[in-house]
XYZ file of C-alpha atoms in Angstrom:
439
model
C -46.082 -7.022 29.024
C -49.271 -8.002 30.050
C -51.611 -5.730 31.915
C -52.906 -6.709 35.137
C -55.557 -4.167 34.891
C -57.303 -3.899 31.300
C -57.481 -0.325 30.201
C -60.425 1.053 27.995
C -60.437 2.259 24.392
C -63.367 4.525 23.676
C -63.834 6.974 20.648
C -61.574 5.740 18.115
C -61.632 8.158 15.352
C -59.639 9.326 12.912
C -59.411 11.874 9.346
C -59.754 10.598 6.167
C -55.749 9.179 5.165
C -55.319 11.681 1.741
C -52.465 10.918 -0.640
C -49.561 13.533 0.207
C -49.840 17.091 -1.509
C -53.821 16.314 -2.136
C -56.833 16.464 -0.258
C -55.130 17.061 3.366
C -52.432 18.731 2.143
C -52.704 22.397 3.364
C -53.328 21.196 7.022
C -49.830 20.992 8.756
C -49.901 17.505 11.352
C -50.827 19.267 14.342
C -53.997 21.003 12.717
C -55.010 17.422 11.631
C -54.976 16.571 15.321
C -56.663 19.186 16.413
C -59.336 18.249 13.994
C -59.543 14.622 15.461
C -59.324 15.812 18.926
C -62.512 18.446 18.320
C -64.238 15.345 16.957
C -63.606 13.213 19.957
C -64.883 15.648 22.440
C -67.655 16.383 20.609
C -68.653 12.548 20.007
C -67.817 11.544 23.613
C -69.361 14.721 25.653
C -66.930 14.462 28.401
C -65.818 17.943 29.584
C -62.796 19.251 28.877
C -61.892 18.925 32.636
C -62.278 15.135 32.475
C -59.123 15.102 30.174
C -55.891 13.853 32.755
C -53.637 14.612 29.762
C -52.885 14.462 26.255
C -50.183 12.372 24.607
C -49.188 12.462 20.618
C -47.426 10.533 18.724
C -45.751 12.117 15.300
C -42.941 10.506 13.539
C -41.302 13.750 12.371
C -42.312 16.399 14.571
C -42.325 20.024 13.024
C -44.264 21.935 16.099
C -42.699 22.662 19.491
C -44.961 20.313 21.233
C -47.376 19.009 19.116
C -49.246 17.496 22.061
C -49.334 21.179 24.065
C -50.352 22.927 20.656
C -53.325 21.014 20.304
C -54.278 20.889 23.922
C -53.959 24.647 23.837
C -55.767 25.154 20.689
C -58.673 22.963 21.685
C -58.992 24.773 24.824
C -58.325 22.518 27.617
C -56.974 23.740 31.042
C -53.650 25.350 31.159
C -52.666 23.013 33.901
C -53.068 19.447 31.683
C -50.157 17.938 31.119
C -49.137 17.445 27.090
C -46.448 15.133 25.589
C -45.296 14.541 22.110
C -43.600 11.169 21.450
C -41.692 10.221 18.585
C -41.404 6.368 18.064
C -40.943 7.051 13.933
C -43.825 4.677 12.343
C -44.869 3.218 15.839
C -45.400 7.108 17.222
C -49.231 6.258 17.677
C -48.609 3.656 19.557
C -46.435 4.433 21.719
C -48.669 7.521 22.544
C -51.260 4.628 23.638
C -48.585 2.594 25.169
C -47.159 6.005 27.151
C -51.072 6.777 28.133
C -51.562 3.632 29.472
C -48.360 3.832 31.762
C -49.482 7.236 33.320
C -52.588 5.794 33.955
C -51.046 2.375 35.643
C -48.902 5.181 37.348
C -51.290 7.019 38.814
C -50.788 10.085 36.559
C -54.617 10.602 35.720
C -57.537 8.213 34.774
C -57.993 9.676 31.337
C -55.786 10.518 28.534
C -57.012 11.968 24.796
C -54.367 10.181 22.375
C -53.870 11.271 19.178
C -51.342 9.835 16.130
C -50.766 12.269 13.604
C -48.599 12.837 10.447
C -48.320 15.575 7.657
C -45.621 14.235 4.954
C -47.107 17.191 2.680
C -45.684 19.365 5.271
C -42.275 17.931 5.786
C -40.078 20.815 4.380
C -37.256 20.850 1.970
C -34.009 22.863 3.853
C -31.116 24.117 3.638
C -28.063 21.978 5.421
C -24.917 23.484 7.396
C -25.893 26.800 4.922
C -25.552 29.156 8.935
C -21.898 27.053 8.593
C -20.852 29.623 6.136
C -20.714 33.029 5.733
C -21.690 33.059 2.287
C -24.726 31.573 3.341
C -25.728 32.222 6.775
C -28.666 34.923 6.085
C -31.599 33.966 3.937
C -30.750 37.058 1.740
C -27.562 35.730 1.407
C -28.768 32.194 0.732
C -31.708 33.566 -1.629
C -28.957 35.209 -4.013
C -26.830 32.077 -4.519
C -29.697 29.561 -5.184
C -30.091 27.744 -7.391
C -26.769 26.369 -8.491
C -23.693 28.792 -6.382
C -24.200 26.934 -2.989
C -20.352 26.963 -1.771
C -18.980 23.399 -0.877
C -20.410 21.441 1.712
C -24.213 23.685 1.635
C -26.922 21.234 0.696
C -30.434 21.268 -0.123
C -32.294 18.364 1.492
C -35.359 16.600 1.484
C -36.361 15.541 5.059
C -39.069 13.220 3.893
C -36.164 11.544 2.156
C -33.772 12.174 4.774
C -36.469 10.819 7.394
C -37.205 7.378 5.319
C -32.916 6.781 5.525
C -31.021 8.349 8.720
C -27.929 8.339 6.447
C -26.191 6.758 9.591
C -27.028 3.434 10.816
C -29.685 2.099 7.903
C -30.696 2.306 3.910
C -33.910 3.736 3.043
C -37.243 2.007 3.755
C -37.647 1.198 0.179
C -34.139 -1.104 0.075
C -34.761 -2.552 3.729
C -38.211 -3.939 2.089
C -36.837 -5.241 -0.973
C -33.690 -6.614 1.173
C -36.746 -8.772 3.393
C -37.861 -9.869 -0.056
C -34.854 -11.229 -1.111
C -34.181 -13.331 2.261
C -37.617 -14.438 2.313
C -37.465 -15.440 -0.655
C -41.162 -13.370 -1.246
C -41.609 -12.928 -4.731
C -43.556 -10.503 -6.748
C -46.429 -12.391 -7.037
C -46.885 -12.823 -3.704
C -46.512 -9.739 -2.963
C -48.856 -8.288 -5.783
C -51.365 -10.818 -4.222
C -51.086 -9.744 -0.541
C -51.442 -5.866 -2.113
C -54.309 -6.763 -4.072
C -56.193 -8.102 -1.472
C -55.642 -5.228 1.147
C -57.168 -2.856 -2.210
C -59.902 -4.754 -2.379
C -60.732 -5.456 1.257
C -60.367 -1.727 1.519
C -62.433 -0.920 -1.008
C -65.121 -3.093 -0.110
C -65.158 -1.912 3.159
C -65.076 1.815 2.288
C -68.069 1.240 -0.422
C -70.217 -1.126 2.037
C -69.871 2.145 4.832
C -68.024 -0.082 7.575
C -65.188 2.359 8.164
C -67.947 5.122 8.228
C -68.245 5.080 12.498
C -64.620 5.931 12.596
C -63.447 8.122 9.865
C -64.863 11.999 10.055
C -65.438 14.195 7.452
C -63.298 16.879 6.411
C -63.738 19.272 3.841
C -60.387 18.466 1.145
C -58.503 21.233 -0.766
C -60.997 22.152 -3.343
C -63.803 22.317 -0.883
C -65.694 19.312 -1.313
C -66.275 16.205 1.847
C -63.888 13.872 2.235
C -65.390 10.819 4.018
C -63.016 7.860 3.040
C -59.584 7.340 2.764
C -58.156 9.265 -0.426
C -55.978 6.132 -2.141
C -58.860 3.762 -1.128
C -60.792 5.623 -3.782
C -57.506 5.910 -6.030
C -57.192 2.284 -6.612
C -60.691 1.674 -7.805
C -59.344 0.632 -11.217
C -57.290 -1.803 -9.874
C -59.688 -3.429 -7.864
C -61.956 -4.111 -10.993
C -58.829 -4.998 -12.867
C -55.872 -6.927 -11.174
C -53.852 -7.036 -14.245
C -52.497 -3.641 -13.630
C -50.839 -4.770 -10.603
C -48.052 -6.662 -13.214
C -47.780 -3.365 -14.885
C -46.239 -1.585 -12.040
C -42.995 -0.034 -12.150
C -40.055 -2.091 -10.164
C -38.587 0.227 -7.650
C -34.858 -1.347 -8.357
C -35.309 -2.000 -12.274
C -35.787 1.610 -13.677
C -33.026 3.625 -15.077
C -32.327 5.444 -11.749
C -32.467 2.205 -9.351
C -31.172 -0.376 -11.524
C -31.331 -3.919 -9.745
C -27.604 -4.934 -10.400
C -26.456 -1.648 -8.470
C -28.526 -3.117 -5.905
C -27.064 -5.921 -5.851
C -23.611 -4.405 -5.758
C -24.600 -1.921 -3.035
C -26.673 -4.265 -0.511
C -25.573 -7.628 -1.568
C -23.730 -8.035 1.737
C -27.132 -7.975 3.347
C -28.737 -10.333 0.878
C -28.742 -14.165 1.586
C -30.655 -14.921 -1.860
C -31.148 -13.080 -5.031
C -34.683 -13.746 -6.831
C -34.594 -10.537 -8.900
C -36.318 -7.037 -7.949
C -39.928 -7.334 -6.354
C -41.080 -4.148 -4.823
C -43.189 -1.948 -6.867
C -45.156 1.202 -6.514
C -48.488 -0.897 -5.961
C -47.338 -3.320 -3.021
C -45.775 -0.056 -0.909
C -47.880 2.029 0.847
C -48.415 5.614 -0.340
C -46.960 8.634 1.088
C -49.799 10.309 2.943
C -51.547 12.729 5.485
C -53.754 12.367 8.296
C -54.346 11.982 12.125
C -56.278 9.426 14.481
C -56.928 9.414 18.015
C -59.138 7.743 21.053
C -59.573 8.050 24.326
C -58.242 5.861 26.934
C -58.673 5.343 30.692
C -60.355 2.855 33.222
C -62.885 0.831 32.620
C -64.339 2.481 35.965
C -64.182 6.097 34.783
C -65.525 5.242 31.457
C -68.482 4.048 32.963
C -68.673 7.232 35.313
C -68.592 9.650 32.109
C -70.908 7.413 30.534
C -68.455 6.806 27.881
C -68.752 3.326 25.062
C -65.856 1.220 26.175
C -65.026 -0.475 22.104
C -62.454 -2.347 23.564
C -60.003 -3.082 26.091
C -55.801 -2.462 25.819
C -54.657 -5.703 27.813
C -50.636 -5.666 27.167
C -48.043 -4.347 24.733
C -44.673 -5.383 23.486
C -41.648 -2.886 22.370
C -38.869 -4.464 20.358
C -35.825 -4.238 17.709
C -33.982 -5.829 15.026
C -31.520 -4.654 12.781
C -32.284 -1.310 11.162
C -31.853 -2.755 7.911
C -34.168 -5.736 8.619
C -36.542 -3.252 9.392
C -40.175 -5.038 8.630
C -39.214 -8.478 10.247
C -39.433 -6.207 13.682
C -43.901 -6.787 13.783
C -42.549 -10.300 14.533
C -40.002 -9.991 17.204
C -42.323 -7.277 18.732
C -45.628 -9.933 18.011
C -44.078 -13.068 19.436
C -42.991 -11.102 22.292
C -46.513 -10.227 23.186
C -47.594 -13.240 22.938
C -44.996 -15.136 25.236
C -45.873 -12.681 27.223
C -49.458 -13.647 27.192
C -48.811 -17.397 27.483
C -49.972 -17.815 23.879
C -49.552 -19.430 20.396
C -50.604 -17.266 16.893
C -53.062 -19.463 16.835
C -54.548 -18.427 19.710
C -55.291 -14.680 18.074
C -58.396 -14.330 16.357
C -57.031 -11.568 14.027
C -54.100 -9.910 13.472
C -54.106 -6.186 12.282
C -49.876 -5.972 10.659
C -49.200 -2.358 9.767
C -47.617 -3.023 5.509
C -45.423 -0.232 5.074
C -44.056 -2.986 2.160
C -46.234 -6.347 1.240
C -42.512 -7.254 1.626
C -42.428 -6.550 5.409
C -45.745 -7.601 6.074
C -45.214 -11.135 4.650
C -41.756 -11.288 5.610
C -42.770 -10.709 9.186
C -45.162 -13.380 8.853
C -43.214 -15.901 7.303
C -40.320 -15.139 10.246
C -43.612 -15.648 12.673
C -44.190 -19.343 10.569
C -40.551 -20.078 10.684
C -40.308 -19.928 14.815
C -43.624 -21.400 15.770
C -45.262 -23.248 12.794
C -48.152 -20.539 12.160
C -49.804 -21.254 8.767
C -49.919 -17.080 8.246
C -51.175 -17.947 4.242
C -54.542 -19.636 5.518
C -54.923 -17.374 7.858
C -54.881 -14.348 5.185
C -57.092 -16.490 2.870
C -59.753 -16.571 5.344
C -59.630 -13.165 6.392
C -57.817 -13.527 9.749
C -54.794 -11.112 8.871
C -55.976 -7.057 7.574
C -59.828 -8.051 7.254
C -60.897 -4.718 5.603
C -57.109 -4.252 3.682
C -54.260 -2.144 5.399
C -51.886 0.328 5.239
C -50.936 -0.650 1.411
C -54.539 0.490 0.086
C -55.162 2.757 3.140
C -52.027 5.030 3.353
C -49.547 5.468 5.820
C -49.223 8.907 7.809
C -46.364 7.687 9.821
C -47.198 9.158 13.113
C -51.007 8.367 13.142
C -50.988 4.565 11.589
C -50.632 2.348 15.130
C -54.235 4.066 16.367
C -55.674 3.267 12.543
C -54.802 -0.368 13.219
C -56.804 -0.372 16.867
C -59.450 1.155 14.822
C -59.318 -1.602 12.385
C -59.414 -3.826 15.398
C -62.506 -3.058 16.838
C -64.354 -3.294 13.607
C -63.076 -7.104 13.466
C -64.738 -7.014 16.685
C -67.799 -5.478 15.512
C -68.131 -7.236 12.501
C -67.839 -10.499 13.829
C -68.670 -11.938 17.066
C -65.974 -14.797 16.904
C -63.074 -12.596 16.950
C -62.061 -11.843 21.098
C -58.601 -10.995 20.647
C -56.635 -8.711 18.051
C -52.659 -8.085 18.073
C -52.252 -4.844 16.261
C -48.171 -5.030 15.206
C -45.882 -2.246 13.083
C -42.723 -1.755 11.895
C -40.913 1.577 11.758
C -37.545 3.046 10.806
C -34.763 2.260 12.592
C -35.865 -1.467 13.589
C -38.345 -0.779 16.317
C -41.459 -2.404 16.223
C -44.525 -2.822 18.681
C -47.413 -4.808 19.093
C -50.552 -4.201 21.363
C -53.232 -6.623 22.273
C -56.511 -5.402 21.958
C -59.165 -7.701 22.854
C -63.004 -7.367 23.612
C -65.585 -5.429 25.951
């Protein structure tokens, strides 16, 4: 939809993104959002009795409320409101979306929205184990682990569990290599498209341009973290983009081998050009938390607040849960009809890549409907300027505010570029898009 009022984006921050189990990893999601939320108040200076509301998005929610915890912990007024929402992948933005709809409402003029994700803290457990007697005390349990679990008592993984709802869709990993395949993406374009978001990330981070919206945080051994953990990681492959061929095929090693693939998914496949997805063109698992603040453009000015941009519309949509990444198109070209507008008519688009499969897969479905010419556009810097979520990391709940962030830095960085559609994928086949566009 398109807005008929233009909301303001002011604040944008977010934490460092740390590889999971490293630098963030002792913070559970709702302490990394307090951290970004401290940060925001203290860089904006509004009182705490300015703040309508908070809304947070978290794709695998662990506290009560996230949202209440946070707005409790910071100290805000018992009587504001506090909502967690859980849009899996898309969580952040739907948090902005679901701000911007109690503001159109009437519900307040100011919201603090915050995207957040621990995958550190996403716990192993123990399924149906109350289900049996045998089982249902952790004394009981406790004695019978590791290997006397009775029939039908499982230890899971809910990371794993979270990336594959064992229901309705395969695992994130097969849905991207399943785009691949009917895109007919290969490898190498895929290795290319991940290079290039390393190296645009790494320039970025070295030249200090994600410095205004990244805060510092002190990591597990007690040193600063200022930039984003795997940025720093991937250093060597930036200098030497042979490596990228050396990375191990996520459907060609002894546990994943491609022709049980094949077997497994083939009714999904329309082509077969051999295994593509590796280690390097997925994102990394990760931690951290981003937020902003957003309201009217009227009380921004009254707090004396930096408007960095304006939300103008959004667009929620679906595809098939095992088409997963081709969703950033549906949910993009719905925006812009929408808006009344061609691709072309963006000056940048910000795609979240949970896979360089589902980035460029959503691209090329973008290409096939309307003619958009998605590979120039990359080349000249139009698509993920300063990389993405491949070289950045992907906390699931907190990635849809990192890609408004990204969006005002096109912004800053360049006075040519007006209009930004930030887009993601998630689990499940939902996808959104926003349309950011400048103050």
């Amino acid at each position: 939809m398109k807005l008929e009022k233009k909301l303001a984006i002011c604040t944008t921050r977010r934490t460092p993104f740390a590889q999971i189990a490293k630098a963030l990893g002792r913070f559970p999601a709702h302490h990394l959002g307090k951290m970004v939320a401290e940060d925001i108040l203290k860089l904006s200076g509004i009182d705490k009795k300015n703040i309508d509301g908070v809304i947070v998005g978290e794709g695998f929610p662990f506290a009560p409320n996230s949202a209440r915890v946070i707005a409790n912990l910071i100290g805000l007024p018992d009587e504001i409101p506090a909502l967690t929402v859980n849009q899996n992948c898309v969580s952040a933005m739907e948090a902005v979306v679901e701000s911007a709809r109690r503001i159109l409402l009437g519900e307040g003029k100011l919201f603090l929205t915050i995207g957040e994700e621990s995958q550190t803290s996403m716990p192993f457990v123990i399924k149906n184990a109350r289900m049996n007697k045998k089982t249902s005390s952790l004394d009981r349990l406790l004695a019978l682990l590791p290997d006397k679990l009775p029939e039908g008592v499982e230890v899971r993984d809910l990371l794993e569990d979270g990336l594959a709802d064992g229901e309705t869709s395969y695992g994130m990993a097969v849905t991207a290599e399943i785009v691949a395949q009917n895109y007919k993406i290969s490898r190498e374009i895929q290795d290319k498209f991940a290079y290039e978001s390393f190296k645009r990330a790494y320039d970025a981070t070295t030249q200090g341009l994600y410095d205004p919206y990244i805060m510092e945080v002190i990591d597990d051994e007690g040193n600063p973290l200022k930039a984003d953990e795997a940025v720093l990681l991937r250093k060597g492959i930036v200098e030497n983009p042979s490596r990228m061929e050396r990375a191990m095929l996520l459907f060609d090693n002894p546990g994943m081998k491609w022709d049980q693939f094949k077997q497994k998914y083939g009714k999904d496949l329309k082509n077969d050009i051999g295994p593509t997805v590796t280690i390097f063109n997925a994102s990394p698992r990760s931690d951290g938390a981003s937020g902003l603040i957003l309201t009217t453009p009227e009380r921004a000015k009254e707090l004396g607040l930096e408007i960095q941009a304006y939300l103008t519309g959004w667009r929620m949509k679906g595809v098939h849960p095992n088409l997963m990444g081709i969703g950033q198109a549906a949910a993009t070209l719905g925006l812009l009809q929408d808006f009344g507008l061609k691709p072309e008519d963006v000056d940048v688009i910000e795609i979240h890549e949970a896979f360089a499969s589902t980035a460029t897969g959503a691209l090329e479905e973008i290409r096939i409907q309307t003619g958009f010419d998605w590979q120039k556009r990359f080349e000249e810097k139009k698509i993920n300027t300063y990389g993405g979520s491949i070289a950045i990391g992907h906390p699931f709940g907190a990635t849809g505010i990192r890609l408004i962030a990204n969006a005002i830095m096109d912004m800053k960085h360049d006075p040519s570029v007006n209009r930004v559609v930030c887009t993601a994928c998630a689990h499940g086949g939902v996808a959104g898009a926003l349309m950011i566009e400048r103050a």
